[in-house]
PDB file of C-alpha atoms in Angstrom:
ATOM      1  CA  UNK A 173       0.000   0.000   0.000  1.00  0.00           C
ATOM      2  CA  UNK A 174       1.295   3.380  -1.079  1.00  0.00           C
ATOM      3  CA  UNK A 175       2.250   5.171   1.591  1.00  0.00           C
ATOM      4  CA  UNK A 176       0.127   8.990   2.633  1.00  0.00           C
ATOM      5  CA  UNK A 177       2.950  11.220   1.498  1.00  0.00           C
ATOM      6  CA  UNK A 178       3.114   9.420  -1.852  1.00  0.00           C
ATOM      7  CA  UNK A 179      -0.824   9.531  -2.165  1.00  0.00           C
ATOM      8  CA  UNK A 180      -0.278  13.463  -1.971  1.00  0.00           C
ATOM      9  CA  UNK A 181       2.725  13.394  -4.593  1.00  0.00           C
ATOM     10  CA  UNK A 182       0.227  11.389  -6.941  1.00  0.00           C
ATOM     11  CA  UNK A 183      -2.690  14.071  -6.322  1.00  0.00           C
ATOM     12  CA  UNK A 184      -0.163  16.840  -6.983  1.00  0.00           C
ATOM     13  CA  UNK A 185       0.862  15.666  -9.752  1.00  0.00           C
ATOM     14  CA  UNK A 186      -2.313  15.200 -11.366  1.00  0.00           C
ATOM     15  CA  UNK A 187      -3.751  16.653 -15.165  1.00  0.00           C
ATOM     16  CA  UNK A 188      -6.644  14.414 -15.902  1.00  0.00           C
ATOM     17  CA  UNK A 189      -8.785  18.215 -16.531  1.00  0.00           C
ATOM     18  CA  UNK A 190      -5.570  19.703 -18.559  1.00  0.00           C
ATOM     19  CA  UNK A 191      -7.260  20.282 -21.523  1.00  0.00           C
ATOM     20  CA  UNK A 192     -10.208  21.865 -19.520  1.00  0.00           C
ATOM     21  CA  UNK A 193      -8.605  23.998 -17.711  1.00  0.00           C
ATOM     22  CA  UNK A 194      -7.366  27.699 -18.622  1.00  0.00           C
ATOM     23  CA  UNK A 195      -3.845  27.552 -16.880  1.00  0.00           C
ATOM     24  CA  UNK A 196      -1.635  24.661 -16.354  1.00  0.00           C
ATOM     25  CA  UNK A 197      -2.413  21.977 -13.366  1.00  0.00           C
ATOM     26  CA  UNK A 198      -1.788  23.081  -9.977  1.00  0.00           C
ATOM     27  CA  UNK A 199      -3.431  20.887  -7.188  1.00  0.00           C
ATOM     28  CA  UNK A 200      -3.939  22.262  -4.106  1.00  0.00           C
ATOM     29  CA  UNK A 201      -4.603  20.547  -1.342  1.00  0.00           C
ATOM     30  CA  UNK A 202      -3.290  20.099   2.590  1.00  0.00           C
ATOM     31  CA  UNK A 203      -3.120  17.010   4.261  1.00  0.00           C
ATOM     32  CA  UNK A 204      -2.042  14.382   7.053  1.00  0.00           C
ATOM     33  CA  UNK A 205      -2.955  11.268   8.415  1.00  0.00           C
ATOM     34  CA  UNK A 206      -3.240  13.048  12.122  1.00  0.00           C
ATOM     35  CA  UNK A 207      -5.400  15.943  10.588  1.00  0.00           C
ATOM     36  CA  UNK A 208      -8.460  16.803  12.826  1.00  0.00           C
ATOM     37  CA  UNK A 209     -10.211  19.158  11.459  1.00  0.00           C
ATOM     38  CA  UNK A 210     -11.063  19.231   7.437  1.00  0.00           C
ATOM     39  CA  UNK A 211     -12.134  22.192   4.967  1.00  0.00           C
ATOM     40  CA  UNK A 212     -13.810  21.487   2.202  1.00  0.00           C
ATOM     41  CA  UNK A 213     -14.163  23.963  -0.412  1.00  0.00           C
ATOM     42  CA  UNK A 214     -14.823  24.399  -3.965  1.00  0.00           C
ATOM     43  CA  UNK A 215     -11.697  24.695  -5.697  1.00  0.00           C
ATOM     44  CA  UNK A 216      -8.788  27.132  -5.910  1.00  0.00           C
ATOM     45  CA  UNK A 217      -9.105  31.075  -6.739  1.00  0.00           C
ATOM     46  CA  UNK A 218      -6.521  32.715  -8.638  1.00  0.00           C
ATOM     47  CA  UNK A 219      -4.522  33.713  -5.994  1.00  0.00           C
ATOM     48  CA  UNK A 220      -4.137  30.373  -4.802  1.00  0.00           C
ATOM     49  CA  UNK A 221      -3.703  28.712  -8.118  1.00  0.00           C
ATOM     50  CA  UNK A 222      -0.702  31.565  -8.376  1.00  0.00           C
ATOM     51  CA  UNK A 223       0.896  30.870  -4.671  1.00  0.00           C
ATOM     52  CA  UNK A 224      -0.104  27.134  -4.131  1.00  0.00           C
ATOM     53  CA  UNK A 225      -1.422  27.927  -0.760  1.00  0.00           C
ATOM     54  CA  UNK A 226      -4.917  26.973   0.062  1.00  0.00           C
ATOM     55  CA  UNK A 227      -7.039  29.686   1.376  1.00  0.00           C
ATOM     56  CA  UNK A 228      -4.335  32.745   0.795  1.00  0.00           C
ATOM     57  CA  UNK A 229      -6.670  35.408  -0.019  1.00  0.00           C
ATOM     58  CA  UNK A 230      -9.385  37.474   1.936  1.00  0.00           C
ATOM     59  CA  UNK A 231     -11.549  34.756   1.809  1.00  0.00           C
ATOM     60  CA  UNK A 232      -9.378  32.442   3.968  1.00  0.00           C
ATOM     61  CA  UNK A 233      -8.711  35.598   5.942  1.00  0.00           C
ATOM     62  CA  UNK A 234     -12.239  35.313   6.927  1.00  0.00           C
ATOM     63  CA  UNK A 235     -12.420  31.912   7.319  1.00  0.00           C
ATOM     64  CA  UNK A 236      -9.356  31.691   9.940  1.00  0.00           C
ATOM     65  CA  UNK A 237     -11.361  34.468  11.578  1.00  0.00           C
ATOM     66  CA  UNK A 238     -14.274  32.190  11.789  1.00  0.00           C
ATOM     67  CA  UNK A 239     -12.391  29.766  13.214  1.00  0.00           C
ATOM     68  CA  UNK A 240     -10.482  31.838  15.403  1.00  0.00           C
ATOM     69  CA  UNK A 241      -7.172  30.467  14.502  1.00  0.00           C
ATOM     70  CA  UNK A 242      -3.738  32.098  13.230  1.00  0.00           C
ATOM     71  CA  UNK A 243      -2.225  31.187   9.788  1.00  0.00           C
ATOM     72  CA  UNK A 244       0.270  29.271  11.378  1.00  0.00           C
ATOM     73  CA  UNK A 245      -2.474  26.748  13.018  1.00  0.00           C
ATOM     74  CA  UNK A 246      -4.278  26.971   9.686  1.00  0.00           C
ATOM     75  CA  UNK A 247      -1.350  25.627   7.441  1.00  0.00           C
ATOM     76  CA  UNK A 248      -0.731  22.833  10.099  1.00  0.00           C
ATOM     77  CA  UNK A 249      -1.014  19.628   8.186  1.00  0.00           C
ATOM     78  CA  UNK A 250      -0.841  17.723  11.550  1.00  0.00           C
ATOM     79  CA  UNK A 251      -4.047  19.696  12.343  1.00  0.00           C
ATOM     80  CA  UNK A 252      -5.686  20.523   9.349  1.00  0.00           C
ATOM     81  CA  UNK A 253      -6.800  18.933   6.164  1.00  0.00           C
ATOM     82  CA  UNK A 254      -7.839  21.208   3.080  1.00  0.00           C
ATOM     83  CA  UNK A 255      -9.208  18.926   0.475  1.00  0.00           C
ATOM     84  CA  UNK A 256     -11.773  21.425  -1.912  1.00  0.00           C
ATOM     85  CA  UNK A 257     -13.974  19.515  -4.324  1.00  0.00           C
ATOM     86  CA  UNK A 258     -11.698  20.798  -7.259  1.00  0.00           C
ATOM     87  CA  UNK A 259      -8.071  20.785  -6.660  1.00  0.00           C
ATOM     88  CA  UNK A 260      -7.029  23.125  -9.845  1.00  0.00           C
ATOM     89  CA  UNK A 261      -8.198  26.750 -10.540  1.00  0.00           C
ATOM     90  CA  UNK A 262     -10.892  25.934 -13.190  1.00  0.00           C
ATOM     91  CA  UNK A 263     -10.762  29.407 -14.394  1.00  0.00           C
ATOM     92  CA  UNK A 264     -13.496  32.795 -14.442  1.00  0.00           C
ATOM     93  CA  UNK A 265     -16.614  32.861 -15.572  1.00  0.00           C
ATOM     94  CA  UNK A 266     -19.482  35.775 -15.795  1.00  0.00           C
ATOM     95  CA  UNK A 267     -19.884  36.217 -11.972  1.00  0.00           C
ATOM     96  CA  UNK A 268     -16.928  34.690 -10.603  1.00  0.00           C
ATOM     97  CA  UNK A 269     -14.839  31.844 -10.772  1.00  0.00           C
ATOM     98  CA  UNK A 270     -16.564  28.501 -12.653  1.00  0.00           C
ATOM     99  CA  UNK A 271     -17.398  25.256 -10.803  1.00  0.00           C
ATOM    100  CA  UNK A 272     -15.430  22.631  -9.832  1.00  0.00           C
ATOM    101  CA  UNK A 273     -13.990  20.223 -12.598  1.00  0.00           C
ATOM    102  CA  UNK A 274     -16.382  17.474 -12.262  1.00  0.00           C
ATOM    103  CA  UNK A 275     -13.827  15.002 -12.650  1.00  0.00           C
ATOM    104  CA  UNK A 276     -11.573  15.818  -9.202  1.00  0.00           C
ATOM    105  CA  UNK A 277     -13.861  14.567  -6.865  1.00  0.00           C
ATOM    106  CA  UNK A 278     -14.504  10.772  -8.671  1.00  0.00           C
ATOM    107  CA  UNK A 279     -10.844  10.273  -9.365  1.00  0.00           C
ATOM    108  CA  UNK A 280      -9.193  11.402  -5.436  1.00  0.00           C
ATOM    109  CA  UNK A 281     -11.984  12.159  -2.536  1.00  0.00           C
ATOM    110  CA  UNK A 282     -13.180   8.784  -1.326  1.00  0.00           C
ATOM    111  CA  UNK A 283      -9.235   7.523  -1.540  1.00  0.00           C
ATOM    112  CA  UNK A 284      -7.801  10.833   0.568  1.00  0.00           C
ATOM    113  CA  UNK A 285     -11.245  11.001   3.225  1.00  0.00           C
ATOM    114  CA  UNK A 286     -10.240   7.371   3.456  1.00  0.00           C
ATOM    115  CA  UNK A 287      -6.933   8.026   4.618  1.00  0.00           C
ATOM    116  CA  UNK A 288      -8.109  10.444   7.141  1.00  0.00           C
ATOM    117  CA  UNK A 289      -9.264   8.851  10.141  1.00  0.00           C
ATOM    118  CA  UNK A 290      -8.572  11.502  13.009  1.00  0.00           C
ATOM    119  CA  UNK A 291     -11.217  14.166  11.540  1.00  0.00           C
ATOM    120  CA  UNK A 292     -13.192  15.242  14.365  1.00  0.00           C
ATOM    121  CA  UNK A 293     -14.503  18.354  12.680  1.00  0.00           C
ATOM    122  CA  UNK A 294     -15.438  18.581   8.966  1.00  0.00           C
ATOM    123  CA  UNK A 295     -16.722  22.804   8.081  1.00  0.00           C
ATOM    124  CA  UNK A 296     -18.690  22.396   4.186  1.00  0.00           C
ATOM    125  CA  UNK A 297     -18.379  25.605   2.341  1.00  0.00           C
ATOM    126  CA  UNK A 298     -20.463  26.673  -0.197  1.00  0.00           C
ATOM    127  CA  UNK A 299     -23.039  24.456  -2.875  1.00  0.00           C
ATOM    128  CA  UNK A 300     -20.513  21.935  -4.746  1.00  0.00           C
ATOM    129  CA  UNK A 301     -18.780  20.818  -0.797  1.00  0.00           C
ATOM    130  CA  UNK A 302     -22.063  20.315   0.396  1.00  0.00           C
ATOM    131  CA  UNK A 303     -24.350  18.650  -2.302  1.00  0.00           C
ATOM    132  CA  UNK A 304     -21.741  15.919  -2.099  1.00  0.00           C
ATOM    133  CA  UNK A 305     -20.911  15.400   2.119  1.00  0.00           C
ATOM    134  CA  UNK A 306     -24.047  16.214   3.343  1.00  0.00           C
ATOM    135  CA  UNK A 307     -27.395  14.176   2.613  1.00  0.00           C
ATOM    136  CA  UNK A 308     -30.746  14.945   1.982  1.00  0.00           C
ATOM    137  CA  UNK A 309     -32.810  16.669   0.160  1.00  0.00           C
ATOM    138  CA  UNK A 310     -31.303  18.955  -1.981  1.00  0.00           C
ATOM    139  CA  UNK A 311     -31.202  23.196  -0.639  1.00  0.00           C
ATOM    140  CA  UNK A 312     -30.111  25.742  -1.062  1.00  0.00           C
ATOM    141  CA  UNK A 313     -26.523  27.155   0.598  1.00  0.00           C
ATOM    142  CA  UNK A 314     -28.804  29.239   2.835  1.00  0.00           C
ATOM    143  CA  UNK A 315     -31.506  26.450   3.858  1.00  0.00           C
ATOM    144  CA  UNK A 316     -28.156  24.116   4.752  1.00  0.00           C
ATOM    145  CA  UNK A 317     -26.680  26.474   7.044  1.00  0.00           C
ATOM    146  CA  UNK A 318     -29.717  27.288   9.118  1.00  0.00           C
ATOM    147  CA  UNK A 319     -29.723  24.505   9.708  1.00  0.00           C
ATOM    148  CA  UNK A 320     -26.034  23.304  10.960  1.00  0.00           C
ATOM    149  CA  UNK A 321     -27.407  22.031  14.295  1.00  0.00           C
ATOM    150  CA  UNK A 322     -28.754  18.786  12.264  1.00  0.00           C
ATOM    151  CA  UNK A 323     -25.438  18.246  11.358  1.00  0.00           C
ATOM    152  CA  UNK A 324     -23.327  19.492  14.665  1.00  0.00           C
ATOM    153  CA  UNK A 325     -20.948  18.411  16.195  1.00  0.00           C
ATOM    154  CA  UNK A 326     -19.242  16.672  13.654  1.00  0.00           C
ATOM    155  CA  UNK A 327     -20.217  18.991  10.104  1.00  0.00           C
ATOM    156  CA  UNK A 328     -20.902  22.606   9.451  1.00  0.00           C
ATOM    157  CA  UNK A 329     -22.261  23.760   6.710  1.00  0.00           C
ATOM    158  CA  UNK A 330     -20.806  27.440   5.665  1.00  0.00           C
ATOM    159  CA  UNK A 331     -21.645  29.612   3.151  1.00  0.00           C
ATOM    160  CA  UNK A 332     -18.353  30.698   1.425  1.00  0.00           C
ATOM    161  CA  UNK A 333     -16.249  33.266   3.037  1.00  0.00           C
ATOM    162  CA  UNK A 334     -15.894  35.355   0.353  1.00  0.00           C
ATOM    163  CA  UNK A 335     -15.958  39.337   0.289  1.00  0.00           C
ATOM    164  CA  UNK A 336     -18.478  38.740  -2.150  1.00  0.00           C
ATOM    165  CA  UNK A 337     -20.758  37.262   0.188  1.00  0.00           C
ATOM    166  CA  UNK A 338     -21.036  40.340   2.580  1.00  0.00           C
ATOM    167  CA  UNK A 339     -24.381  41.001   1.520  1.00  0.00           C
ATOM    168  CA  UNK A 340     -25.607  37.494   2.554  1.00  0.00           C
ATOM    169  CA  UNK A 341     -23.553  37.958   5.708  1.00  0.00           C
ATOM    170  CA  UNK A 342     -25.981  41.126   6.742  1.00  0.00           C
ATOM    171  CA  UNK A 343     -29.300  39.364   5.617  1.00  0.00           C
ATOM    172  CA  UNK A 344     -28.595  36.702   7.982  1.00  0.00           C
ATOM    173  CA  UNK A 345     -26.339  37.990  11.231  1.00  0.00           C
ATOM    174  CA  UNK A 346     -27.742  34.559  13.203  1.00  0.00           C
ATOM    175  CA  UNK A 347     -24.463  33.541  11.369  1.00  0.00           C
ATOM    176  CA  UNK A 348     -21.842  35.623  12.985  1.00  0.00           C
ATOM    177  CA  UNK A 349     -24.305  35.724  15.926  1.00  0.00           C
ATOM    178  CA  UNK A 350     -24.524  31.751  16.344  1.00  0.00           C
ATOM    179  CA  UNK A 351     -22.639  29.732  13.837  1.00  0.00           C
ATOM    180  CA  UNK A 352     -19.550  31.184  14.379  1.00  0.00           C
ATOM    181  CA  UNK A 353     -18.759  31.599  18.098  1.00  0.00           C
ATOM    182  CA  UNK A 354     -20.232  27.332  18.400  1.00  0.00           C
ATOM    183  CA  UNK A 355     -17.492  26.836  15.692  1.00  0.00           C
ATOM    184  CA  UNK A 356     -14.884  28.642  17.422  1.00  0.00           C
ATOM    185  CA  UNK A 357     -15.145  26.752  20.600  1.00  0.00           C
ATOM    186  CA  UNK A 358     -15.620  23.209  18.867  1.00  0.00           C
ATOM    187  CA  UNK A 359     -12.096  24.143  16.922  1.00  0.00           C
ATOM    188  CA  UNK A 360     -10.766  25.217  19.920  1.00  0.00           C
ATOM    189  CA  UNK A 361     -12.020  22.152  21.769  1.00  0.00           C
ATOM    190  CA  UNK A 362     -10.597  19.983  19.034  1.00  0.00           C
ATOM    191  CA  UNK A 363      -6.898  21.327  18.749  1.00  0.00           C
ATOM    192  CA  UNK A 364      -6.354  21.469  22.637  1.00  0.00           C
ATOM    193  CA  UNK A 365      -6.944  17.311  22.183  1.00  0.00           C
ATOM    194  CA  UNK A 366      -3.911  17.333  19.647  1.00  0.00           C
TER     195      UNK A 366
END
C-alpha cells in the first residue's frame, strides 16, 4: 500500500482536466494522516492557483477568523486537512470563478477522506462541498446552514467566506451571531486534544 505522502505526490501531480482547464495543473490541497479538522471547499481562486497555498486570499482571511485560529495553526497539516472539491483553478466565468472540474472529486476524494481517520470536525463551504458530504434533500446554501445544528458536532455547513458574500452575511447575522462563536469553541475544543 502506497504510503500517505506518496498519495499526496500522486494528487499533486495530477492533469486528468488539462485540456479543460485555462492555466496549467496546480493541485492544491493540505493534508495528514493526524489531521483533525477538514475544509472542504470548492476549488482554488486565482490567488491560490498563483501561490499554491490553500485559502491565501481574503476569503481564507475570513475563514481563519471564523475559526479563530492564526495562519500558522491553519497551514498545520498535523491539524488541518484542506481537500476542496476541485483541486485546480478551473478558471473565471461571468460572476466569478466557474465550478469545480467534475472530474476531481470521482478520481481522489473517497481515496484521501479514506486516509483520514482523526477528523473530528469537517466545516462544508459553499453548494458543490455540500451537495456531495451532506445528505438529503437537496437546498439551497442558505436552507443548509440554518440549519447546521442537524449536522453538529461533527459537520458545518458554511456559506463561502468570500468578500463577495457580505451582503448574505448582513441578511442573515444569526451567522456571525450563532454559527460562528459554536465553531470557534468546537475548533478550539478539538486542537487542545492534539
Amino acid at each position: 500500500m502506497e504510503s500517505f505522502d506518496e498519495l499526496l505526490a500522486r494528487v499533486r501531480q495530477c492533469t486528468i482536466c488539462e485540456a479543460e482547464l485555462p492555466h496549467p495543473p496546480r493541485p492544491v490541497v493540505q493534508a495528514s494522516e493526524s489531521s483533525r479538522i477538514l475544509v472542504v471547499g470548492q476549488a482554488p481562486g486565482r490567488r491560490v492557483h498563483e501561490t499554491g497555498l490553500p485559502f491565501n486570499d481574503p476569503s481564507g482571511d475570513r475563514l481563519r477568523a471564523w475559526m479563530n485560529i492564526d495562519r500558522q495553526t491553519f497551514y498545520d497539516p498535523q491539524r488541518l486537512a484542506i481537500l476542496p472539491m476541485g483541486f485546480c483553478y478551473p478558471g473565471t466565468g461571468k460572476s466569478g470563478d466557474l465550478p469545480p472540474r467534475p472530474e476531481c472529486a470521482p478520481a481522489w476524494r473517497e481515496v484521501l477522506l479514506s486516509r483520514l481517520p482523526n477528523i473530528r470536525l469537517t466545516l462544508v463551504i459553499g453548494q458543490y462541498a455540500q451537495a456531495y458530504h451532506l445528505s438529503g434533500a437537496r437546498q439551497s446554501v442558505s436552507q443548509r446552514v440554518a440549519q447546521w445544528q442537524d449536522f453538529w458536532p461533527d459537520v458545518v455547513p458554511l456559506p463561502h467566506p468570500s468578500p463577495r458574500n457580505n451582503l448574505w452575511l448582513r441578511r442573515h447575522p444569526w451567522f456571525e451571531a450563532d454559527v460562528v462563536p459554536a465553531i470557534q469553541a468546537r475548533v478550539a475544543e478539538i486542537l487542545a486534544e492534539s
